[in-house]
Amino acid sequence: MSDCSAVEVICAKRDGRALTPAEIAWFIEGYTAGAIPDEQASALLMAIYFREMQSDELATWTQAMIDSGERLDLSGLDRPTVDKHSTGGVGDKVSLVLAPLLAACGAAVPQLSGRGLGHTGGTLDKLEAIAGWRAALSNAEILSQLADVGAVICAAGAGLAPADRRIYALRDVTGTVPSIPLIASSIMSKKIAEGTGALALDVKVGSGAFMKTHAAARMLAEAMVSLGEAHGVRTAALLTRMDTVLGLTAGNALEVRESVETLAGGGPADLVEVTLALAREMVELAGLDADPAEVLATGAAMDSWRAMIAAQGGDPDADLPQARVVETINAPADGALGHLDALAVGIAAWRLGAGRARKEDPVSPTAGVVCRAAEGDAVRAGEPLLELHTDDESLLPGALAALEGGFEIVAEAGPKKPLVLDRVTAGGRA
Ligand code: URA
C-alpha cells in the first residue's frame, strides 16, 4: 500500500477510529523498512496508547508484526511444544526452573527470550552469569537442542518479528510501553513466530509489574489469550502477585543460584508455588500426563537443567561469580516484615548494576539484592534484613535511597496473601 498518508493514519487513531487492515500493513511494513520516520511512528504509538485498539484491529496489527519476519517450524519434533512468558517482575526467575521441569515432563520448551530493561531482570542476563553459557543460537541449533534436551532458552533471533524490535525500542523512549494493545501484540507476535504449539502466560500484577491493577492485568491476559488462540496456539494465563520480590533474590547470578536450589528440591515456597502453578498449566496445554511436583522431586528437572546449560556451552558445575562488596541493612525494630516493595528492590538491584538503563548497556552478573526475610517473616532489631551486592561501592548510595520507605516492620504479620490471583483461558476450555 503506497497510498496511505502517515498523517491521516495518525489523525484517524488520534480521533478514535479503528485502523483498517491496509493502514496497519502499510504502517508496520513501512516502519520496519525505515520508510516511516520515528516522529510519525511515535505519534501513532501515543495515539494507540490513549485510544487503544479494537480486538479485530489488534489481531490484524499482531499478524502484521508476525508477517514482518520468519516463523519457526517446530512441527518435526516428536514432543509437544509449550512455552511460558512472563510480563516481567522483580526476582522472577521462574523460567529458569520451568523450562527444564517441562522438558523433564516430556515437553519441548522453545523459550526465545529477551534481556531486562529498567527494574525488571531478563532471563538471558541471568543465564549469562554462568561461565561459558551462550545466548545466541542458530535455528538449526535450537531445533537440535529441543530434540536432544527438550528445552532451550536463548535469544530471539533478529528474524523473528523484526517489527517488534523497532517498535519496542521506540516505545521505550516515548512513554508508550504500558499500553495493553502494544504489550499484547509485542509479546504475542514473538511467541507466535517462535512456533510453539501452546503457551502459558504469567501476567504479573502489582508495584513491580507493568500492570499495577488486577483489572488491567486481566484485560491484558484476555487480549493475549485470544490472540494466541486465534493463531492456533493453545494459550492460558495466570495472574500472579508482584507487589513483593518473588523468592529471596533479585540479580543475575543470585537468581541462578536460587533457581538451582529450587531444582534441587529446595528454594523459597513462593517461587516453588508459582513455578508449579505455571507448570501444571503447561502440562495441561501440552496434553501431557505428568505431575510437575512429582517430577521436580525426582531430580529429573535438575538433569534437564544441566543438559540445557551444557548444550549452550555453560558449565553447570562452575562456581557462580560473587560480588566484591556486600552491604547489609538491618531490621530497625522487632516484629514482622509487613511489606517489602517489589519496585523498591527492583530499582535497588538495577542501581547496583544488575540491570541496564539503555539496551546497549552491560549488566553486572554479581550485583543484586538478597532478602534475608520475606513478607510475613519474624524479624529482630539489628539482624540482617537485606543484603546489597555490588562490585562498585559508589553504587551503594543510590540503591540505599531506592529502598528508603520500601519496607515496613509491623508488630504482627497479617494474613498470607495469595500468589495466584486469577486464571484466564480460552472460552470453552476449563
Ligand atoms: N515484554 C515484551 O516483549 N513486550 C512488551 O511490550 C512488554 C514486555
GROMACS .gro file of N, CA, C and O in nm, residues 332-425:
model
  376
  332PRO      N    1   1.515  -0.245   6.164
  332PRO     CA    2   1.519  -0.135   6.261
  332PRO      C    3   1.443  -0.166   6.390
  332PRO      O    4   1.457  -0.093   6.488
  333ALA      N    5   1.361  -0.271   6.393
  333ALA     CA    6   1.280  -0.299   6.513
  333ALA      C    7   1.244  -0.446   6.515
  333ALA      O    8   1.256  -0.516   6.415
  334ASP      N    9   1.199  -0.493   6.631
  334ASP     CA   10   1.144  -0.630   6.641
  334ASP      C   11   1.005  -0.632   6.578
  334ASP      O   12   0.934  -0.533   6.581
  335GLY      N   13   0.965  -0.744   6.527
  335GLY     CA   14   0.828  -0.757   6.473
  335GLY      C   15   0.828  -0.853   6.355
  335GLY      O   16   0.895  -0.956   6.358
  336ALA      N   17   0.751  -0.817   6.252
  336ALA     CA   18   0.744  -0.900   6.130
  336ALA      C   19   0.762  -0.808   6.009
  336ALA      O   20   0.730  -0.689   6.016
  337LEU      N   21   0.813  -0.866   5.901
  337LEU     CA   22   0.826  -0.786   5.778
  337LEU      C   23   0.685  -0.778   5.717
  337LEU      O   24   0.633  -0.876   5.664
  338GLY      N   25   0.624  -0.658   5.730
  338GLY     CA   26   0.486  -0.640   5.683
  338GLY      C   27   0.480  -0.625   5.533
  338GLY      O   28   0.397  -0.685   5.466
  339HIS      N   29   0.572  -0.545   5.479
  339HIS     CA   30   0.574  -0.527   5.334
  339HIS      C   31   0.718  -0.505   5.287
  339HIS      O   32   0.795  -0.436   5.354
  340LEU      N   33   0.752  -0.566   5.175
  340LEU     CA   34   0.881  -0.542   5.109
  340LEU      C   35   0.846  -0.514   4.964
  340LEU      O   36   0.800  -0.605   4.892
  341ASP      N   37   0.865  -0.391   4.923
  341ASP     CA   38   0.811  -0.347   4.794
  341ASP      C   39   0.895  -0.396   4.676
  341ASP      O   40   1.017  -0.371   4.670
  342ALA      N   41   0.828  -0.461   4.580
  342ALA     CA   42   0.898  -0.516   4.464
  342ALA      C   43   0.971  -0.407   4.385
  342ALA      O   44   1.087  -0.425   4.345
  343LEU      N   45   0.904  -0.296   4.365
  343LEU     CA   46   0.966  -0.191   4.282
  343LEU      C   47   1.091  -0.135   4.350
  343LEU      O   48   1.194  -0.115   4.284
  344ALA      N   49   1.083  -0.115   4.482
  344ALA     CA   50   1.200  -0.062   4.554
  344ALA      C   51   1.318  -0.157   4.541
  344ALA      O   52   1.432  -0.115   4.513
  345VAL      N   53   1.293  -0.286   4.557
  345VAL     CA   54   1.403  -0.385   4.548
  345VAL      C   55   1.454  -0.393   4.403
  345VAL      O   56   1.575  -0.399   4.378
  346GLY      N   57   1.361  -0.388   4.308
  346GLY     CA   58   1.400  -0.394   4.166
  346GLY      C   59   1.487  -0.275   4.129
  346GLY      O   60   1.589  -0.291   4.059
  347ILE      N   61   1.450  -0.158   4.177
  347ILE     CA   62   1.530  -0.039   4.143
  347ILE      C   63   1.666  -0.046   4.214
  347ILE      O   64   1.769  -0.013   4.155
  348ALA      N   65   1.665  -0.095   4.338
  348ALA     CA   66   1.794  -0.107   4.410
  348ALA      C   67   1.887  -0.203   4.336
  348ALA      O   68   2.005  -0.173   4.313
  349ALA      N   69   1.834  -0.319   4.294
  349ALA     CA   70   1.918  -0.417   4.222
  349ALA      C   71   1.971  -0.356   4.092
  349ALA      O   72   2.088  -0.373   4.055
  350TRP      N   73   1.884  -0.285   4.025
  350TRP     CA   74   1.920  -0.220   3.898
  350TRP      C   75   2.033  -0.119   3.923
  350TRP      O   76   2.135  -0.119   3.853
  351ARG      N   77   2.015  -0.035   4.026
  351ARG     CA   78   2.118   0.067   4.055
  351ARG      C   79   2.250   0.005   4.101
  351ARG      O   80   2.355   0.065   4.088
  352LEU      N   81   2.243  -0.116   4.155
  352LEU     CA   82   2.368  -0.183   4.197
  352LEU      C   83   2.442  -0.241   4.077
  352LEU      O   84   2.555  -0.287   4.090
  353GLY      N   85   2.376  -0.242   3.960
  353GLY     CA   86   2.442  -0.288   3.838
  353GLY      C   87   2.377  -0.409   3.774
  353GLY      O   88   2.422  -0.455   3.669
  354ALA      N   89   2.270  -0.463   3.838
  354ALA     CA   90   2.209  -0.585   3.784
  354ALA      C   91   2.130  -0.560   3.656
  354ALA      O   92   2.108  -0.652   3.578
  355GLY      N   93   2.083  -0.435   3.638
  355GLY     CA   94   2.004  -0.405   3.519
  355GLY      C   95   2.069  -0.295   3.437
  355GLY      O   96   2.175  -0.245   3.471
  356ARG      N   97   2.003  -0.261   3.327
  356ARG     CA   98   2.059  -0.159   3.239
  356ARG      C   99   1.960  -0.045   3.220
  356ARG      O  100   1.839  -0.063   3.233
  357ALA      N  101   2.015   0.075   3.190
  357ALA     CA  102   1.930   0.191   3.164
  357ALA      C  103   1.901   0.201   3.015
  357ALA      O  104   1.794   0.247   2.975
  358ARG      N  105   1.998   0.162   2.932
  358ARG     CA  106   1.979   0.162   2.787
  358ARG      C  107   2.010   0.022   2.738
  358ARG      O  108   2.093  -0.047   2.797
  359LYS      N  109   1.945  -0.016   2.627
  359LYS     CA  110   1.954  -0.158   2.593
  359LYS      C  111   2.095  -0.203   2.557
  359LYS      O  112   2.127  -0.321   2.566
  360GLU      N  113   2.184  -0.107   2.522
  360GLU     CA  114   2.320  -0.149   2.488
  360GLU      C  115   2.413  -0.154   2.611
  360GLU      O  116   2.529  -0.194   2.599
  361ASP      N  117   2.364  -0.115   2.729
  361ASP     CA  118   2.449  -0.116   2.849
  361ASP      C  119   2.482  -0.259   2.890
  361ASP      O  120   2.399  -0.349   2.877
  362PRO      N  121   2.603  -0.279   2.950
  362PRO     CA  122   2.632  -0.413   3.006
  362PRO      C  123   2.563  -0.428   3.142
  362PRO      O  124   2.526  -0.329   3.203
  363VAL      N  125   2.545  -0.552   3.187
  363VAL     CA  126   2.495  -0.572   3.323
  363VAL      C  127   2.602  -0.645   3.404
  363VAL      O  128   2.686  -0.715   3.348
  364SER      N  129   2.595  -0.628   3.534
  364SER     CA  130   2.687  -0.699   3.622
  364SER      C  131   2.626  -0.834   3.657
  364SER      O  132   2.511  -0.842   3.698
  365PRO      N  133   2.705  -0.942   3.643
  365PRO     CA  134   2.649  -1.073   3.681
  365PRO      C  135   2.632  -1.086   3.833
  365PRO      O  136   2.549  -1.165   3.879
  366THR      N  137   2.710  -1.011   3.910
  366THR     CA  138   2.713  -1.036   4.055
  366THR      C  139   2.619  -0.947   4.134
  366THR      O  140   2.584  -0.978   4.247
  367ALA      N  141   2.580  -0.831   4.076
  367ALA     CA  142   2.506  -0.731   4.152
  367ALA      C  143   2.364  -0.776   4.183
  367ALA      O  144   2.306  -0.855   4.108
  368GLY      N  145   2.309  -0.723   4.291
  368GLY     CA  146   2.168  -0.751   4.322
  368GLY      C  147   2.139  -0.739   4.470
  368GLY      O  148   2.219  -0.688   4.548
  369VAL      N  149   2.020  -0.786   4.504
  369VAL     CA  150   1.972  -0.776   4.642
  369VAL      C  151   1.935  -0.915   4.691
  369VAL      O  152   1.871  -0.991   4.618
  370VAL      N  153   1.978  -0.948   4.812
  370VAL     CA  154   1.933  -1.072   4.877
  370VAL      C  155   1.844  -1.032   4.994
  370VAL      O  156   1.885  -0.950   5.076
  371CYS      N  157   1.725  -1.089   4.999
  371CYS     CA  158   1.633  -1.060   5.110
  371CYS      C  159   1.658  -1.166   5.216
  371CYS      O  160   1.648  -1.285   5.186
  372ARG      N  161   1.689  -1.122   5.333
  372ARG     CA  162   1.712  -1.222   5.440
  372ARG      C  163   1.581  -1.258   5.511
  372ARG      O  164   1.580  -1.342   5.600
  373ALA      N  165   1.475  -1.186   5.472
  373ALA     CA  166   1.342  -1.221   5.524
  373ALA      C  167   1.242  -1.195   5.412
  373ALA      O  168   1.266  -1.110   5.326
  374ALA      N  169   1.136  -1.271   5.412
  374ALA     CA  170   1.027  -1.248   5.316
  374ALA      C  171   0.910  -1.187   5.392
  374ALA      O  172   0.906  -1.192   5.515
  375GLU      N  173   0.815  -1.132   5.318
  375GLU     CA  174   0.697  -1.074   5.383
  375GLU      C  175   0.634  -1.176   5.477
  375GLU      O  176   0.615  -1.292   5.440
  376GLY      N  177   0.602  -1.131   5.596
  376GLY     CA  178   0.537  -1.220   5.693
  376GLY      C  179   0.635  -1.283   5.791
  376GLY      O  180   0.595  -1.332   5.896
  377ASP      N  181   0.767  -1.283   5.759
  377ASP     CA  182   0.866  -1.346   5.848
  377ASP      C  183   0.889  -1.258   5.972
  377ASP      O  184   0.887  -1.135   5.963
  378ALA      N  185   0.916  -1.324   6.084
  378ALA     CA  186   0.953  -1.251   6.206
  378ALA      C  187   1.092  -1.192   6.188
  378ALA      O  188   1.180  -1.255   6.126
  379VAL      N  189   1.113  -1.070   6.236
  379VAL     CA  190   1.247  -1.009   6.229
  379VAL      C  191   1.283  -0.954   6.368
  379VAL      O  192   1.195  -0.922   6.447
  380ARG      N  193   1.414  -0.942   6.393
  380ARG     CA  194   1.458  -0.887   6.522
  380ARG      C  195   1.545  -0.766   6.495
  380ARG      O  196   1.625  -0.766   6.400
  381ALA      N  197   1.528  -0.665   6.576
  381ALA     CA  198   1.604  -0.540   6.560
  381ALA      C  199   1.752  -0.572   6.552
  381ALA      O  200   1.804  -0.652   6.631
  382GLY      N  201   1.820  -0.513   6.455
  382GLY     CA  202   1.965  -0.528   6.443
  382GLY      C  203   2.008  -0.649   6.362
  382GLY      O  204   2.125  -0.667   6.331
  383GLU      N  205   1.912  -0.738   6.328
  383GLU     CA  206   1.950  -0.856   6.247
  383GLU      C  207   1.932  -0.824   6.099
  383GLU      O  208   1.849  -0.742   6.062
  384PRO      N  209   2.012  -0.891   6.012
  384PRO     CA  210   2.010  -0.857   5.869
  384PRO      C  211   1.872  -0.876   5.805
  384PRO      O  212   1.806  -0.977   5.827
  385LEU      N  213   1.833  -0.774   5.727
  385LEU     CA  214   1.705  -0.778   5.656
  385LEU      C  215   1.730  -0.789   5.505
  385LEU      O  216   1.668  -0.868   5.435
  386LEU      N  217   1.824  -0.708   5.457
  386LEU     CA  218   1.855  -0.706   5.314
  386LEU      C  219   2.006  -0.698   5.295
  386LEU      O  220   2.075  -0.630   5.373
  387GLU      N  221   2.054  -0.766   5.192
  387GLU     CA  222   2.197  -0.751   5.155
  387GLU      C  223   2.204  -0.687   5.017
  387GLU      O  224   2.135  -0.732   4.924
  388LEU      N  225   2.290  -0.587   5.003
  388LEU     CA  226   2.311  -0.524   4.872
  388LEU      C  227   2.445  -0.574   4.818
  388LEU      O  228   2.549  -0.558   4.883
  389HIS      N  229   2.443  -0.637   4.703
  389HIS     CA  230   2.564  -0.696   4.643
  389HIS      C  231   2.607  -0.611   4.523
  389HIS      O  232   2.525  -0.584   4.434
  390THR      N  233   2.732  -0.572   4.520
  390THR     CA  234   2.783  -0.496   4.405
  390THR      C  235   2.935  -0.508   4.397
  390THR      O  236   3.001  -0.540   4.497
  391ASP      N  237   2.987  -0.481   4.279
  391ASP     CA  238   3.133  -0.473   4.265
  391ASP      C  239   3.180  -0.329   4.273
  391ASP      O  240   3.299  -0.303   4.265
  392ASP      N  241   3.086  -0.236   4.281
  392ASP     CA  242   3.122  -0.094   4.275
  392ASP      C  243   3.056  -0.020   4.392
  392ASP      O  244   2.936   0.010   4.389
  393GLU      N  245   3.139   0.009   4.493
  393GLU     CA  246   3.087   0.073   4.616
  393GLU      C  247   3.014   0.204   4.590
  393GLU      O  248   2.922   0.240   4.664
  394SER      N  249   3.052   0.273   4.482
  394SER     CA  250   2.992   0.404   4.457
  394SER      C  251   2.843   0.389   4.420
  394SER      O  252   2.770   0.487   4.417
  395LEU      N  253   2.798   0.266   4.390
  395LEU     CA  254   2.657   0.246   4.353
  395LEU      C  255   2.568   0.224   4.476
  395LEU      O  256   2.445   0.222   4.464
  396LEU      N  257   2.631   0.209   4.594
  396LEU     CA  258   2.551   0.178   4.713
  396LEU      C  259   2.453   0.289   4.752
  396LEU      O  260   2.337   0.261   4.782
  397PRO      N  261   2.495   0.418   4.754
  397PRO     CA  262   2.401   0.522   4.800
  397PRO      C  263   2.271   0.524   4.717
  397PRO      O  264   2.162   0.538   4.773
  398GLY      N  265   2.281   0.509   4.587
  398GLY     CA  266   2.161   0.511   4.502
  398GLY      C  267   2.069   0.394   4.536
  398GLY      O  268   1.946   0.409   4.540
  399ALA      N  269   2.128   0.278   4.563
  399ALA     CA  270   2.047   0.161   4.597
  399ALA      C  271   1.983   0.179   4.734
  399ALA      O  272   1.865   0.146   4.754
  400LEU      N  273   2.061   0.234   4.829
  400LEU     CA  274   2.004   0.257   4.963
  400LEU      C  275   1.887   0.355   4.954
  400LEU      O  276   1.784   0.335   5.019
  401ALA      N  277   1.903   0.459   4.870
  401ALA     CA  278   1.795   0.558   4.855
  401ALA      C  279   1.669   0.491   4.798
  401ALA      O  280   1.557   0.521   4.840
  402ALA      N  281   1.688   0.398   4.703
  402ALA     CA  282   1.571   0.331   4.642
  402ALA      C  283   1.493   0.251   4.747
  402ALA      O  284   1.372   0.235   4.736
  403LEU      N  285   1.566   0.202   4.848
  403LEU     CA  286   1.500   0.116   4.947
  403LEU      C  287   1.437   0.193   5.062
  403LEU      O  288   1.366   0.136   5.145
  404GLU      N  289   1.464   0.325   5.066
  404GLU     CA  290   1.404   0.407   5.173
  404GLU      C  291   1.252   0.403   5.160
  404GLU      O  292   1.198   0.433   5.053
  405GLY      N  293   1.184   0.365   5.265
  405GLY     CA  294   1.037   0.355   5.261
  405GLY      C  295   0.990   0.231   5.185
  405GLY      O  296   0.871   0.213   5.165
  406GLY      N  297   1.081   0.145   5.144
  406GLY     CA  298   1.044   0.028   5.062
  406GLY      C  299   1.010  -0.094   5.145
  406GLY      O  300   0.974  -0.197   5.089
  407PHE      N  301   1.027  -0.084   5.278
  407PHE     CA  302   0.985  -0.197   5.362
  407PHE      C  303   0.926  -0.145   5.492
  407PHE      O  304   0.951  -0.032   5.532
  408GLU      N  305   0.847  -0.231   5.554
  408GLU     CA  306   0.777  -0.189   5.674
  408GLU      C  307   0.782  -0.302   5.776
  408GLU      O  308   0.755  -0.418   5.742
  409ILE      N  309   0.819  -0.266   5.899
  409ILE     CA  310   0.816  -0.367   6.007
  409ILE      C  311   0.688  -0.343   6.087
  409ILE      O  312   0.661  -0.230   6.128
  410VAL      N  313   0.611  -0.448   6.105
  410VAL     CA  314   0.485  -0.434   6.179
  410VAL      C  315   0.492  -0.523   6.304
  410VAL      O  316   0.579  -0.611   6.314
  411ALA      N  317   0.401  -0.496   6.397
  411ALA     CA  318   0.405  -0.572   6.523
  411ALA      C  319   0.376  -0.720   6.497
  411ALA      O  320   0.440  -0.808   6.552
  412GLU      N  321   0.280  -0.745   6.412
  412GLU     CA  322   0.240  -0.883   6.384
  412GLU      C  323   0.214  -0.902   6.235
  412GLU      O  324   0.154  -0.812   6.174
  413ALA      N  325   0.253  -1.016   6.182
  413ALA     CA  326   0.231  -1.040   6.038
  413ALA      C  327   0.082  -1.050   6.009
  413ALA      O  328   0.008  -1.110   6.087
  414GLY      N  329   0.039  -0.993   5.897
  414GLY     CA  330  -0.100  -1.005   5.853
  414GLY      C  331  -0.122  -1.141   5.790
  414GLY      O  332  -0.029  -1.223   5.780
  415PRO      N  333  -0.244  -1.170   5.742
  415PRO     CA  334  -0.268  -1.300   5.678
  415PRO      C  335  -0.186  -1.312   5.549
  415PRO      O  336  -0.159  -1.211   5.484
  416LYS      N  337  -0.150  -1.434   5.516
  416LYS     CA  338  -0.071  -1.460   5.395
  416LYS      C  339  -0.154  -1.424   5.272
  416LYS      O  340  -0.271  -1.462   5.262
  417LYS      N  341  -0.094  -1.349   5.178
  417LYS     CA  342  -0.171  -1.311   5.059
  417LYS      C  343  -0.155  -1.419   4.952
  417LYS      O  344  -0.047  -1.476   4.938
  418PRO      N  345  -0.261  -1.445   4.874
  418PRO     CA  346  -0.246  -1.546   4.769
  418PRO      C  347  -0.148  -1.500   4.661
  418PRO      O  348  -0.134  -1.380   4.638
  419LEU      N  349  -0.083  -1.598   4.599
  419LEU     CA  350   0.015  -1.565   4.493
  419LEU      C  351  -0.050  -1.571   4.355
  419LEU      O  352  -0.021  -1.491   4.268
  420VAL      N  353  -0.134  -1.673   4.336
  420VAL     CA  354  -0.203  -1.685   4.207
  420VAL      C  355  -0.339  -1.618   4.224
  420VAL      O  356  -0.421  -1.661   4.305
  421LEU      N  357  -0.361  -1.510   4.149
  421LEU     CA  358  -0.478  -1.425   4.173
  421LEU      C  359  -0.595  -1.458   4.081
  421LEU      O  360  -0.709  -1.431   4.114
  422ASP      N  361  -0.565  -1.511   3.964
  422ASP     CA  362  -0.673  -1.531   3.866
  422ASP      C  363  -0.619  -1.620   3.754
  422ASP      O  364  -0.498  -1.641   3.742
  423ARG      N  365  -0.712  -1.667   3.674
  423ARG     CA  366  -0.674  -1.756   3.561
  423ARG      C  367  -0.761  -1.719   3.443
  423ARG      O  368  -0.882  -1.701   3.459
  424VAL      N  369  -0.700  -1.708   3.327
  424VAL     CA  370  -0.775  -1.674   3.205
  424VAL      C  371  -0.748  -1.784   3.102
  424VAL      O  372  -0.632  -1.811   3.069
  425THR      N  373  -0.856  -1.845   3.054
  425THR     CA  374  -0.840  -1.947   2.949
  425THR      C  375  -0.931  -1.910   2.833
  425THR      O  376  -1.017  -1.824   2.846
   0.00000   0.00000   0.00000
